[in-house]
PDB file of C-alpha atoms in Angstrom:
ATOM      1  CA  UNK A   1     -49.171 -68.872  56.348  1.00  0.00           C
ATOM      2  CA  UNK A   2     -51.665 -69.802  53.522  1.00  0.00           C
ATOM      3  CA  UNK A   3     -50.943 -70.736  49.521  1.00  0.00           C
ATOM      4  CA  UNK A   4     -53.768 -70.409  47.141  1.00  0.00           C
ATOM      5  CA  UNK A   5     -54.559 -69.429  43.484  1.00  0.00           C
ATOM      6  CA  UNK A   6     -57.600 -67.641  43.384  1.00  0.00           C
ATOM      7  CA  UNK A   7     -59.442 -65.636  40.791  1.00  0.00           C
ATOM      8  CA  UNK A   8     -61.681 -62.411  41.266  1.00  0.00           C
ATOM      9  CA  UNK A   9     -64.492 -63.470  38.878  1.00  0.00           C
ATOM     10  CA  UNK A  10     -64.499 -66.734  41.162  1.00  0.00           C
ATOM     11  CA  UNK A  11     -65.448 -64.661  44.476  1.00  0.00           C
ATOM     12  CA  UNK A  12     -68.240 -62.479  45.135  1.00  0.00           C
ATOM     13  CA  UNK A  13     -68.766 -58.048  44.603  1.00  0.00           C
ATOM     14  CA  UNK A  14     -68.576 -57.353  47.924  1.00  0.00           C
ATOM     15  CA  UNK A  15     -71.475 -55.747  49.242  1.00  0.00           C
ATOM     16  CA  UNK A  16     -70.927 -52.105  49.986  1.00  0.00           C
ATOM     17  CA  UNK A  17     -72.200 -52.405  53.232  1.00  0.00           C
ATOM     18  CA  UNK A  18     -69.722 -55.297  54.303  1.00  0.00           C
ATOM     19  CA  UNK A  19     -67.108 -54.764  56.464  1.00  0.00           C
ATOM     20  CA  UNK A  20     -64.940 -57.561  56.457  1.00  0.00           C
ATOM     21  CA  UNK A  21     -63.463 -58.666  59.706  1.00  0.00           C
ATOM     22  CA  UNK A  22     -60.963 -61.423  58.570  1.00  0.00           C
ATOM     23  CA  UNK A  23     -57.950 -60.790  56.145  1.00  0.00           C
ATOM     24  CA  UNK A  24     -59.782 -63.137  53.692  1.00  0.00           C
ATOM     25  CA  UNK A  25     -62.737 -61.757  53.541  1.00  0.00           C
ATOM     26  CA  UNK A  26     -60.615 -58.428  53.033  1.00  0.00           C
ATOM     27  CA  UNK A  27     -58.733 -60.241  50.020  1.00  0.00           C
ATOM     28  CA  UNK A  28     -61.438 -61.620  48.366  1.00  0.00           C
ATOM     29  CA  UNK A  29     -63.645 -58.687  48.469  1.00  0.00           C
ATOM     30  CA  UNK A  30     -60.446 -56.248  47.154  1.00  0.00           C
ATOM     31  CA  UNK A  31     -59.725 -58.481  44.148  1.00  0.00           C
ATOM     32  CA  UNK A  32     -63.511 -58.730  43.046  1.00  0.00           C
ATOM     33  CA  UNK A  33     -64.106 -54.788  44.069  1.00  0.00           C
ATOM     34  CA  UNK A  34     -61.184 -53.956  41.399  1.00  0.00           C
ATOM     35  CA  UNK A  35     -63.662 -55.840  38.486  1.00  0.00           C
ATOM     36  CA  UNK A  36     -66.969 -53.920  39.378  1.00  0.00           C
ATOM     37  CA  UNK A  37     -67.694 -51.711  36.344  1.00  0.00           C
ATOM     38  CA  UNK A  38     -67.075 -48.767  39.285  1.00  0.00           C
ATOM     39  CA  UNK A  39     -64.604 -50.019  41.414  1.00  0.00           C
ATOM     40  CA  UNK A  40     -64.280 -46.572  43.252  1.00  0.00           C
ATOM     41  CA  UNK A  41     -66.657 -46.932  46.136  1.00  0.00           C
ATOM     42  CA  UNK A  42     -66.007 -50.159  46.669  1.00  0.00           C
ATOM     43  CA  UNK A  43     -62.510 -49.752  47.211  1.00  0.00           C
ATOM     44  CA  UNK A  44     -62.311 -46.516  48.857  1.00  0.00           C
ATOM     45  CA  UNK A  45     -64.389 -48.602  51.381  1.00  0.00           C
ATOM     46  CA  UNK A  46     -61.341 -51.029  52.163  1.00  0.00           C
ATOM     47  CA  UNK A  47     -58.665 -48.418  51.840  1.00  0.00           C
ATOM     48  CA  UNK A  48     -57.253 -46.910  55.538  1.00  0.00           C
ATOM     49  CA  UNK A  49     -57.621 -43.335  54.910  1.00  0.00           C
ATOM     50  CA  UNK A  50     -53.904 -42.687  55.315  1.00  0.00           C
ATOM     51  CA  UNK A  51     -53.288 -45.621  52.935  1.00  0.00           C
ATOM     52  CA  UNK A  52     -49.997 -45.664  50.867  1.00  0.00           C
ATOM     53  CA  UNK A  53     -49.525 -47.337  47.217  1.00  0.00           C
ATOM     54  CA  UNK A  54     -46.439 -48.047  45.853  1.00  0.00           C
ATOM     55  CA  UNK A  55     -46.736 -49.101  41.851  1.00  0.00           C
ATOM     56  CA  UNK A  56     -45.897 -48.948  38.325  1.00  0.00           C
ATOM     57  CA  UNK A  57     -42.167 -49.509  36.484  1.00  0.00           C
ATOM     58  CA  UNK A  58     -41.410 -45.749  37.418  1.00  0.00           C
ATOM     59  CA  UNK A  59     -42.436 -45.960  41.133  1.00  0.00           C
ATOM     60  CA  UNK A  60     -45.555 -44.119  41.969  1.00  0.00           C
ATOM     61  CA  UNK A  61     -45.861 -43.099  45.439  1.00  0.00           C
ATOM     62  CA  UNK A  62     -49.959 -42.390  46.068  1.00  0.00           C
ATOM     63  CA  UNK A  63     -52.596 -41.718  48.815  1.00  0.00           C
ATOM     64  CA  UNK A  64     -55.580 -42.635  48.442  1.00  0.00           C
ATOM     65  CA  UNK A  65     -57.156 -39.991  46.362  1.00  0.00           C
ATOM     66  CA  UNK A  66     -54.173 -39.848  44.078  1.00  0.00           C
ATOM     67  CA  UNK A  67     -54.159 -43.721  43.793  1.00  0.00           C
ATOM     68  CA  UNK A  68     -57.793 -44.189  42.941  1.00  0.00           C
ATOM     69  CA  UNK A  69     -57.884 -41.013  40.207  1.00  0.00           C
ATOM     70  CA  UNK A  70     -54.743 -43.337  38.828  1.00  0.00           C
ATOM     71  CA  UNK A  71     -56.294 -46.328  38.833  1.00  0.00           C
ATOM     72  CA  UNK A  72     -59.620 -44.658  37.058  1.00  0.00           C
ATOM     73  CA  UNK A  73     -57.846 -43.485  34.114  1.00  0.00           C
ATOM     74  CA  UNK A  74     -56.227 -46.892  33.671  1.00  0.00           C
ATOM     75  CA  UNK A  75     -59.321 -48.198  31.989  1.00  0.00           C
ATOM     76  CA  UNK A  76     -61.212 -51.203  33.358  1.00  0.00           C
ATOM     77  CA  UNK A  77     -59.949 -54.403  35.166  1.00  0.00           C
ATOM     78  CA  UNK A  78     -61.735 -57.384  33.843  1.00  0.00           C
ATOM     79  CA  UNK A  79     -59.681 -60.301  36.009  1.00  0.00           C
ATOM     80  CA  UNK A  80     -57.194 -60.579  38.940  1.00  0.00           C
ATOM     81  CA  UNK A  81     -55.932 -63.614  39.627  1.00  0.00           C
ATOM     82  CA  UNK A  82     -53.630 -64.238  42.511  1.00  0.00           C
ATOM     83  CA  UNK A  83     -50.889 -67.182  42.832  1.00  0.00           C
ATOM     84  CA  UNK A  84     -48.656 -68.257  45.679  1.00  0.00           C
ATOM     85  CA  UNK A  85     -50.583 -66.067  48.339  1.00  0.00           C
ATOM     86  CA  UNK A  86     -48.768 -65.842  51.850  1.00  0.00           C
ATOM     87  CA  UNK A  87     -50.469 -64.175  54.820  1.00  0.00           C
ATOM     88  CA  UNK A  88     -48.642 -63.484  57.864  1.00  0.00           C
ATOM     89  CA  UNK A  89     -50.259 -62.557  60.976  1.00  0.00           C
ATOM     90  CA  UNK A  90     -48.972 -59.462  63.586  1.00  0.00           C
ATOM     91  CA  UNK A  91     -51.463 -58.678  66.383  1.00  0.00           C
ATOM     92  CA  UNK A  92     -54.449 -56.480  64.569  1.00  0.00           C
ATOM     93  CA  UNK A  93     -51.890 -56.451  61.338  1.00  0.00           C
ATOM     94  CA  UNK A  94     -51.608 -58.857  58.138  1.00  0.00           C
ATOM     95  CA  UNK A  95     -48.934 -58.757  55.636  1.00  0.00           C
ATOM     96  CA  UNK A  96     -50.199 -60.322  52.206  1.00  0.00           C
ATOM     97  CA  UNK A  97     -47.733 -61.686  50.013  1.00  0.00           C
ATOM     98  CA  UNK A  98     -48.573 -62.835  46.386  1.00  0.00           C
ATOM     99  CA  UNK A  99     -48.249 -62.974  42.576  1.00  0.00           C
ATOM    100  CA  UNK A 100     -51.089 -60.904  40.648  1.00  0.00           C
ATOM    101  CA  UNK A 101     -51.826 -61.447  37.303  1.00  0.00           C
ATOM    102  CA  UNK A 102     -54.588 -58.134  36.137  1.00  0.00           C
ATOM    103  CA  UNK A 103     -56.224 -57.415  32.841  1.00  0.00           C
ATOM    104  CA  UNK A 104     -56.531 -53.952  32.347  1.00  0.00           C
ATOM    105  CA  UNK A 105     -58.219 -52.795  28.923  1.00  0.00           C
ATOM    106  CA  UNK A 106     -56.319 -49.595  28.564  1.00  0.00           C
ATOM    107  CA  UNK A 107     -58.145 -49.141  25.331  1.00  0.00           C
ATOM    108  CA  UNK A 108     -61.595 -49.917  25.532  1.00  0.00           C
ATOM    109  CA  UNK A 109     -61.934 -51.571  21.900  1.00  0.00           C
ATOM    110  CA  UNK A 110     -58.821 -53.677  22.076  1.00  0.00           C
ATOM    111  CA  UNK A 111     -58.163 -57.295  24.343  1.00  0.00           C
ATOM    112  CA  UNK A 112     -57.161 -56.427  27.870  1.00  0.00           C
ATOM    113  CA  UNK A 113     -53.062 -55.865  28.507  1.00  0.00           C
ATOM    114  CA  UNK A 114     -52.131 -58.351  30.931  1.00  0.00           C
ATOM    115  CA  UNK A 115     -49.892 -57.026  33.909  1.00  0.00           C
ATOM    116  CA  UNK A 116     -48.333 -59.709  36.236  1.00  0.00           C
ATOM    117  CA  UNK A 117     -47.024 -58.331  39.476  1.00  0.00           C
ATOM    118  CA  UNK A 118     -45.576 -59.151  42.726  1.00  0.00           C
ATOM    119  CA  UNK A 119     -47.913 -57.675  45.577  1.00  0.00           C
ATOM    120  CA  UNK A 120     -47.816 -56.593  48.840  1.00  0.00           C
ATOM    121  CA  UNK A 121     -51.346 -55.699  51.048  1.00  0.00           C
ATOM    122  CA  UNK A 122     -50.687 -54.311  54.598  1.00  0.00           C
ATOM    123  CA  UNK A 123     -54.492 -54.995  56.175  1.00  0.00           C
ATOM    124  CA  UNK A 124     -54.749 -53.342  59.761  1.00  0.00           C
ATOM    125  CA  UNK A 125     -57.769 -53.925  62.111  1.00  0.00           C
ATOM    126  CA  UNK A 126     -60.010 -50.552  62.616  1.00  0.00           C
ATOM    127  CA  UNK A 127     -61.774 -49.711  65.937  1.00  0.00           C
ATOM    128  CA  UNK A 128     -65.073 -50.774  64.633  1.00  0.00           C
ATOM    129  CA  UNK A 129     -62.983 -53.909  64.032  1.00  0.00           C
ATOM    130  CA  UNK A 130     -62.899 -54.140  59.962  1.00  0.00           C
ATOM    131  CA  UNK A 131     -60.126 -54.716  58.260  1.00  0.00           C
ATOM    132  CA  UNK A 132     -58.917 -51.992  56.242  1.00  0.00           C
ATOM    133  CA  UNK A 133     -56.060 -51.385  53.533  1.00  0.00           C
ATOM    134  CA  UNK A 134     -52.965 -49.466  55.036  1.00  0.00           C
ATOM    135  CA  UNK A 135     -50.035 -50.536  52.508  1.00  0.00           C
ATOM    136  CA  UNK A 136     -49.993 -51.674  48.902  1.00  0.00           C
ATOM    137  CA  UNK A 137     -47.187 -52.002  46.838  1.00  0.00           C
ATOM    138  CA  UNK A 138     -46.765 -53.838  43.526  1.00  0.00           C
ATOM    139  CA  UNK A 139     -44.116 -54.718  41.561  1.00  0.00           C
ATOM    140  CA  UNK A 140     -44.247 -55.330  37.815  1.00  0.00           C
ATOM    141  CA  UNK A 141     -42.566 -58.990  36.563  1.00  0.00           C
ATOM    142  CA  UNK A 142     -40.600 -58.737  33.501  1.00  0.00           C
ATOM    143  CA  UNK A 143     -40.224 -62.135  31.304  1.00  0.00           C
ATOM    144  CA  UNK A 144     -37.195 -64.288  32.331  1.00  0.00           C
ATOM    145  CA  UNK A 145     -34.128 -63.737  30.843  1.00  0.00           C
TER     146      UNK A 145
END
């Protein structure tokens, strides 16, 4: 199990040609893939193709074509940062634990709209021995009280 606060304009664009092999290397290059100015590619590259996201306050259920049209019209993702990571290890599986903390400019001309969320990332281990997205789900934090 690992804690850690990390930021996605502190790590690296993955390289589209990288296949990441650990569940860190998976992380970091998912969080700075969300920032690129055309995330698609990216992360279609780290998504399982029978990948399921659960998200949003009314409970999305998404494959991956669905999920990444979604996330498109969203607008673009300027910062993740991630807080209280846990990763738990299975065999070829990790389970990724964490709070998120995104800003999304929904409308181009206006300050990003910060969304904080509690994540879960399923990573599985291919044949070709990459790790690749099989499970997301986020849920949105409200304010205390």
């Amino acid at each position: 199990m690992t804690t850690a606060s990390t930021a996605a304009k502190d790590r690296p664009a993955p390289a589209s040609s990288s296949a990441p092999a650990s569940v860190e290397e998976a992380e970091a290059a998912w969080l700075a893939a969300q920032t690129l100015p055309d995330p698609e590619p990216a992360l279609r590259a780290l998504l399982h193709p029978d990948c399921v996201i659960v998200h949003s306050a009314v409970g999305h259920i998404h494959g991956v074509d669905d999920w990444l049209e979604y996330a498109k019209r969203l607008g673009r993702t300027s910062q993740v940062d991630t807080y209280d990571v846990t990763v738990q290890r299975f065999g070829t599986t990790a389970v990724v634990s964490c709070l998120q903390e995104m800003r999304v400019a929904f409308v181009p001309d206006l300050p990003p709209f910060v969304i904080q969320a509690a994540v879960t990332r399923v990573w599985v281990t291919d044949d070709s021995g990459r790790r690749r997205l099989a499970h997301l789900q986020l849920a949105r934090r409200l304010p205390p009280g």
